Each structure stands twice: as structure tokens, then as C-alpha cells.
N, CA, C and O of each residue as an XYZ file, in Angstrom:
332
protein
N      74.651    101.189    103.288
C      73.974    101.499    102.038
C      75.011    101.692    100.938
O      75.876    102.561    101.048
N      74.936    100.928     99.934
C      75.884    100.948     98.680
C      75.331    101.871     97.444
O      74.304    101.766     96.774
N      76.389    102.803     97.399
C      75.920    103.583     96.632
C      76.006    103.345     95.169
O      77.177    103.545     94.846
N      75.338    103.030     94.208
C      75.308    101.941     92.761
C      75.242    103.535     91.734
O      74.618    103.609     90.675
N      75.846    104.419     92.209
C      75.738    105.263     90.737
C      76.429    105.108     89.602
O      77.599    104.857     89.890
N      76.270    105.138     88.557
C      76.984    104.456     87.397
C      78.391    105.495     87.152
O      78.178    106.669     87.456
N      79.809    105.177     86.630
C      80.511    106.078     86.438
C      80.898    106.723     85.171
O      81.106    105.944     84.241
N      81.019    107.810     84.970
C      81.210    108.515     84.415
C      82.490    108.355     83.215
O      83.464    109.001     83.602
N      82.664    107.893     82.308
C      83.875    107.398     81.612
C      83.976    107.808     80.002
O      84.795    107.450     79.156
N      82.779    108.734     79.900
C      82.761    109.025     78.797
C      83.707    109.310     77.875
O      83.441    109.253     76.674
N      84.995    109.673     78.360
C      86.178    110.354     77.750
C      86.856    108.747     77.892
O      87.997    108.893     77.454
N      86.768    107.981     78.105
C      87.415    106.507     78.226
C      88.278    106.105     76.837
O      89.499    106.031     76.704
N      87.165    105.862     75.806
C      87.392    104.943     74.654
C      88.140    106.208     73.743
O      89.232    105.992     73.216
N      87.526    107.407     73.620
C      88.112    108.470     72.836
C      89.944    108.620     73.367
O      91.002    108.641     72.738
N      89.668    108.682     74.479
C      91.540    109.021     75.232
C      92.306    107.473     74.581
O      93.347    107.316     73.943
N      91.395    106.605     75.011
C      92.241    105.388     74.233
C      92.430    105.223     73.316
O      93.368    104.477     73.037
N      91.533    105.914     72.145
C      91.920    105.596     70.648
C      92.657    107.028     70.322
O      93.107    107.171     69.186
N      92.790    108.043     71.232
C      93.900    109.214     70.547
C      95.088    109.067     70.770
O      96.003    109.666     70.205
N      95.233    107.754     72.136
C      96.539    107.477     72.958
C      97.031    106.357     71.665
O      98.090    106.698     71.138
N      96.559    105.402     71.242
C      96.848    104.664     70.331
C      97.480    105.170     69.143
O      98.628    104.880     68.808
N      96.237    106.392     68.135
C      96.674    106.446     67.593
C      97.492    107.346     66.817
O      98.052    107.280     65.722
N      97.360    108.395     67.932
C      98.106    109.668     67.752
C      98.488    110.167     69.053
O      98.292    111.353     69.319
N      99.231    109.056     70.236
C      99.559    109.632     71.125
C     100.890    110.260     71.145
O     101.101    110.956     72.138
N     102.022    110.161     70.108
C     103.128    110.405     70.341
C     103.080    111.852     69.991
O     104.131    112.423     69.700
N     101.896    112.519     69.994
C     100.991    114.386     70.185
C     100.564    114.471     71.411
O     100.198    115.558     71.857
N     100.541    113.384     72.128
C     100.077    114.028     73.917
C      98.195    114.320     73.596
O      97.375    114.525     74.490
N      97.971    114.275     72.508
C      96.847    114.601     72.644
C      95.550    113.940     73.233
O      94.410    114.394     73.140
N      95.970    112.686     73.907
C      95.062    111.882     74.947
C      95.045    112.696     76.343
O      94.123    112.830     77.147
N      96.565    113.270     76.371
C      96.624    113.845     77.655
C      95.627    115.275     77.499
O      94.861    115.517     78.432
N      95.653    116.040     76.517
C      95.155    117.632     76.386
C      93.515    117.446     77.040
O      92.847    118.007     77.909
N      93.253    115.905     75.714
C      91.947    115.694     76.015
C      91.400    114.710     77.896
O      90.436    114.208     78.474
N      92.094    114.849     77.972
C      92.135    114.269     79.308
C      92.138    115.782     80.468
O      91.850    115.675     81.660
N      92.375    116.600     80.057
C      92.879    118.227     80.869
C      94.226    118.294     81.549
O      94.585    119.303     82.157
N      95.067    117.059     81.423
C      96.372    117.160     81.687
C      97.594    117.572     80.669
O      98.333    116.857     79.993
N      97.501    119.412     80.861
C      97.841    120.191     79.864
C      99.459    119.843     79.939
O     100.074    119.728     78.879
N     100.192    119.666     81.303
C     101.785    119.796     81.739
C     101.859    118.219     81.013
O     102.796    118.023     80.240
N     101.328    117.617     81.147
C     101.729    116.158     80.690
C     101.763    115.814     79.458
O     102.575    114.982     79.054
N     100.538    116.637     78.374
C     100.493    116.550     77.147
C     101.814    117.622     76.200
O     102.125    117.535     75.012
N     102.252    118.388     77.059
C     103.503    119.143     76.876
C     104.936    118.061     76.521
O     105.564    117.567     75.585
N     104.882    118.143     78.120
C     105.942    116.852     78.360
C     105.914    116.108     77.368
O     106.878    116.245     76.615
N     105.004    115.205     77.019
C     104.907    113.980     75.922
C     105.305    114.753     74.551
O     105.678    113.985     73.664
N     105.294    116.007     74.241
C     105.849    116.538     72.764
C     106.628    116.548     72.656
O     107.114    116.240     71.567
N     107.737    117.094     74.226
C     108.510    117.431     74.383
C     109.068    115.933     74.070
O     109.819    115.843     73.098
N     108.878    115.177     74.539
C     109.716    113.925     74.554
C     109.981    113.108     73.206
O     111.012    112.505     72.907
N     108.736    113.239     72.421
C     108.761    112.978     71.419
C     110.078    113.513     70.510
O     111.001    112.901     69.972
N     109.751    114.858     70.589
C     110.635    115.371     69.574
C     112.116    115.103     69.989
O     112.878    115.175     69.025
N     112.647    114.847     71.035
C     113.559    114.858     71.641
C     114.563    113.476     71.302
O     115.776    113.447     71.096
N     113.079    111.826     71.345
C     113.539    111.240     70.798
C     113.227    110.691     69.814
O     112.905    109.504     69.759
N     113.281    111.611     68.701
C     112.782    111.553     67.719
C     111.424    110.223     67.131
O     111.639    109.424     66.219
N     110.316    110.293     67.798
C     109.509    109.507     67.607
C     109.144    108.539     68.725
O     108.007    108.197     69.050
N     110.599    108.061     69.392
C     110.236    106.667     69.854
C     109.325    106.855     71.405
O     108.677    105.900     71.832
N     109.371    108.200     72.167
C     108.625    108.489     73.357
C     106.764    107.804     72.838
O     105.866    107.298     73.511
N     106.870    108.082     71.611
C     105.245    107.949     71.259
C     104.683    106.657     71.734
O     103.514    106.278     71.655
N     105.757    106.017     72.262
C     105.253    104.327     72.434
C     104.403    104.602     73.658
O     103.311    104.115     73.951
N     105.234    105.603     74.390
C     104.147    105.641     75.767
C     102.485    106.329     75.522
O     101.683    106.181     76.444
N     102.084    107.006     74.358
C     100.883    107.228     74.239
C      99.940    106.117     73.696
O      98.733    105.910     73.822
N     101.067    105.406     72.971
C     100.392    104.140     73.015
C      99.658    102.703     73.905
O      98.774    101.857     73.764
N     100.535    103.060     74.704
C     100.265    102.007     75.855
C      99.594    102.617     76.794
O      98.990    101.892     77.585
N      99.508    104.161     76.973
C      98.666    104.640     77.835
C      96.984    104.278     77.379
O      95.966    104.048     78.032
N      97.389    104.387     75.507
C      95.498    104.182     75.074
C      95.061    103.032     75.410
O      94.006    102.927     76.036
N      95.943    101.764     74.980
C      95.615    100.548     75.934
C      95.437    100.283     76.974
O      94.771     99.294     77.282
N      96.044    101.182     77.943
C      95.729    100.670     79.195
C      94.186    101.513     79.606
O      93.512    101.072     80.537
N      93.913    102.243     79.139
C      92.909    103.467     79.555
C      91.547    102.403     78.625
O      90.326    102.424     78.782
N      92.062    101.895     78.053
C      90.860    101.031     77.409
C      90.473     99.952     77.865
O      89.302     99.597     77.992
N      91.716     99.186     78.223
C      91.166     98.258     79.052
C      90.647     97.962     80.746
O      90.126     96.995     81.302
N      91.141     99.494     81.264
C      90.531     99.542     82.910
C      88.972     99.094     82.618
O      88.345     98.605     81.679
N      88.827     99.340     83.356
C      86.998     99.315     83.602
C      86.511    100.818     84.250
O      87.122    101.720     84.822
N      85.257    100.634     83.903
C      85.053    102.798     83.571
C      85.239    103.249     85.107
O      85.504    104.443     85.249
N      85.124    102.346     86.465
C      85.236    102.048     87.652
C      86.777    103.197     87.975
O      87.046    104.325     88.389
N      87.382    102.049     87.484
C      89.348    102.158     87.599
C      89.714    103.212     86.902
O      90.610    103.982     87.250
N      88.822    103.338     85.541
C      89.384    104.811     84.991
C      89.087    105.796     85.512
O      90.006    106.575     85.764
N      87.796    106.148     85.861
C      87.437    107.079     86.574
C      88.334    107.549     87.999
O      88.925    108.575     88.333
N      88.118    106.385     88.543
C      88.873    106.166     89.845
C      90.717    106.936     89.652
O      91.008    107.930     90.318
N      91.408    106.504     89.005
C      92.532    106.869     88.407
C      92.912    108.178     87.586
O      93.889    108.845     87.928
N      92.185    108.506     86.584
C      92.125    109.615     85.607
C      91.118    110.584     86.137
O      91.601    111.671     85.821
N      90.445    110.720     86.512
C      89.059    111.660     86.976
C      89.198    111.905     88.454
O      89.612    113.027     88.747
N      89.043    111.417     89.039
C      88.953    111.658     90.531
C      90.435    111.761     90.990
O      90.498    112.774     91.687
N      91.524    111.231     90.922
C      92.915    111.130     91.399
C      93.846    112.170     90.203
O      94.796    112.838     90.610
N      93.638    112.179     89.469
C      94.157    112.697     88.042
C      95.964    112.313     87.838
O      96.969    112.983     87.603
N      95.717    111.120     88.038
C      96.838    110.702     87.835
C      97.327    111.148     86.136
O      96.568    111.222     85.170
N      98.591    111.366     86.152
C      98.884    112.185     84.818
C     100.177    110.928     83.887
O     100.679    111.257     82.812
N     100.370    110.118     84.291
C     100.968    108.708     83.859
C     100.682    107.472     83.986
O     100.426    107.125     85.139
N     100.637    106.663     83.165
C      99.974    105.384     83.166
C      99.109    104.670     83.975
O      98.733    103.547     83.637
């Protein structure tokens, strides 16, 4: 028996467009509940002066383009806290 419940991804498109466009604030991660990671990412930022932000960027892309399946699967259930 296949269980067809739909997944849960609501936080999907929002994490991707804060990772885009204001991720070099971690704030995809806060909103995600990965508080140590959204730290880290300030930390890094400031450290190198700006250029860490690329990774909040590519995290919003990639979090946008999973499928709500893979995100869920990845970010929600596993809580993977990097790309």
C-alpha cells in the first residue's frame, strides 16, 4: 500500500527567496529552525567580508529547485543544515 500523502513544503519558496536574496543574513537558515547554522553563516559573512553570502545564495536555488518531495525529505525530516 503506497502511501500518496502530499508533502509538506510550505517553507520551500520563502527559504528560497530569503536564501537568494538576503542570504548572506543566514536568515533562510533562522527561518528554516537551523539557529547554529544561521549563526555560522553571519559569522562567515562578516569574516569575509560579504563574499560567504554566495552560499545563501545557492542554498535559495537549490531549495527552490528540489521538489517539495526532496525538500522535505532533506530540510524537514533529515534537517540537513548545508546545501
Amino acid at each position: 500500500m503506497e502511501n500518496n500523502q502530499p508533502y509538506k513544503s510550505e517553507k520551500k519558496l520563502v527559504a528560497g527567496i530569503l536564501g537568494i536574496v538576503i542570504g548572506s543574513l543566514g536568515i533562510h537558515k533562522f527561518y528554516l529552525g537551523y539557529k547554529k547554522e544561521g549563526i555560522i553563516q553571519i559569522i562567515l559573512t562578516l569574516i569575509t567580508f560579504g563574499f560567504a553570502g554566495i552560499i545563501g545564495f545557492i542554498e535559495g536555488i537549490i531549495y527552490i529547485i528540489k521538489t517539495d518531495k526532496e525538500f522535505d525529505q532533506t530540510y524537514v525530516e533529515n534537517k540537513k543544515g548545508w546545501f
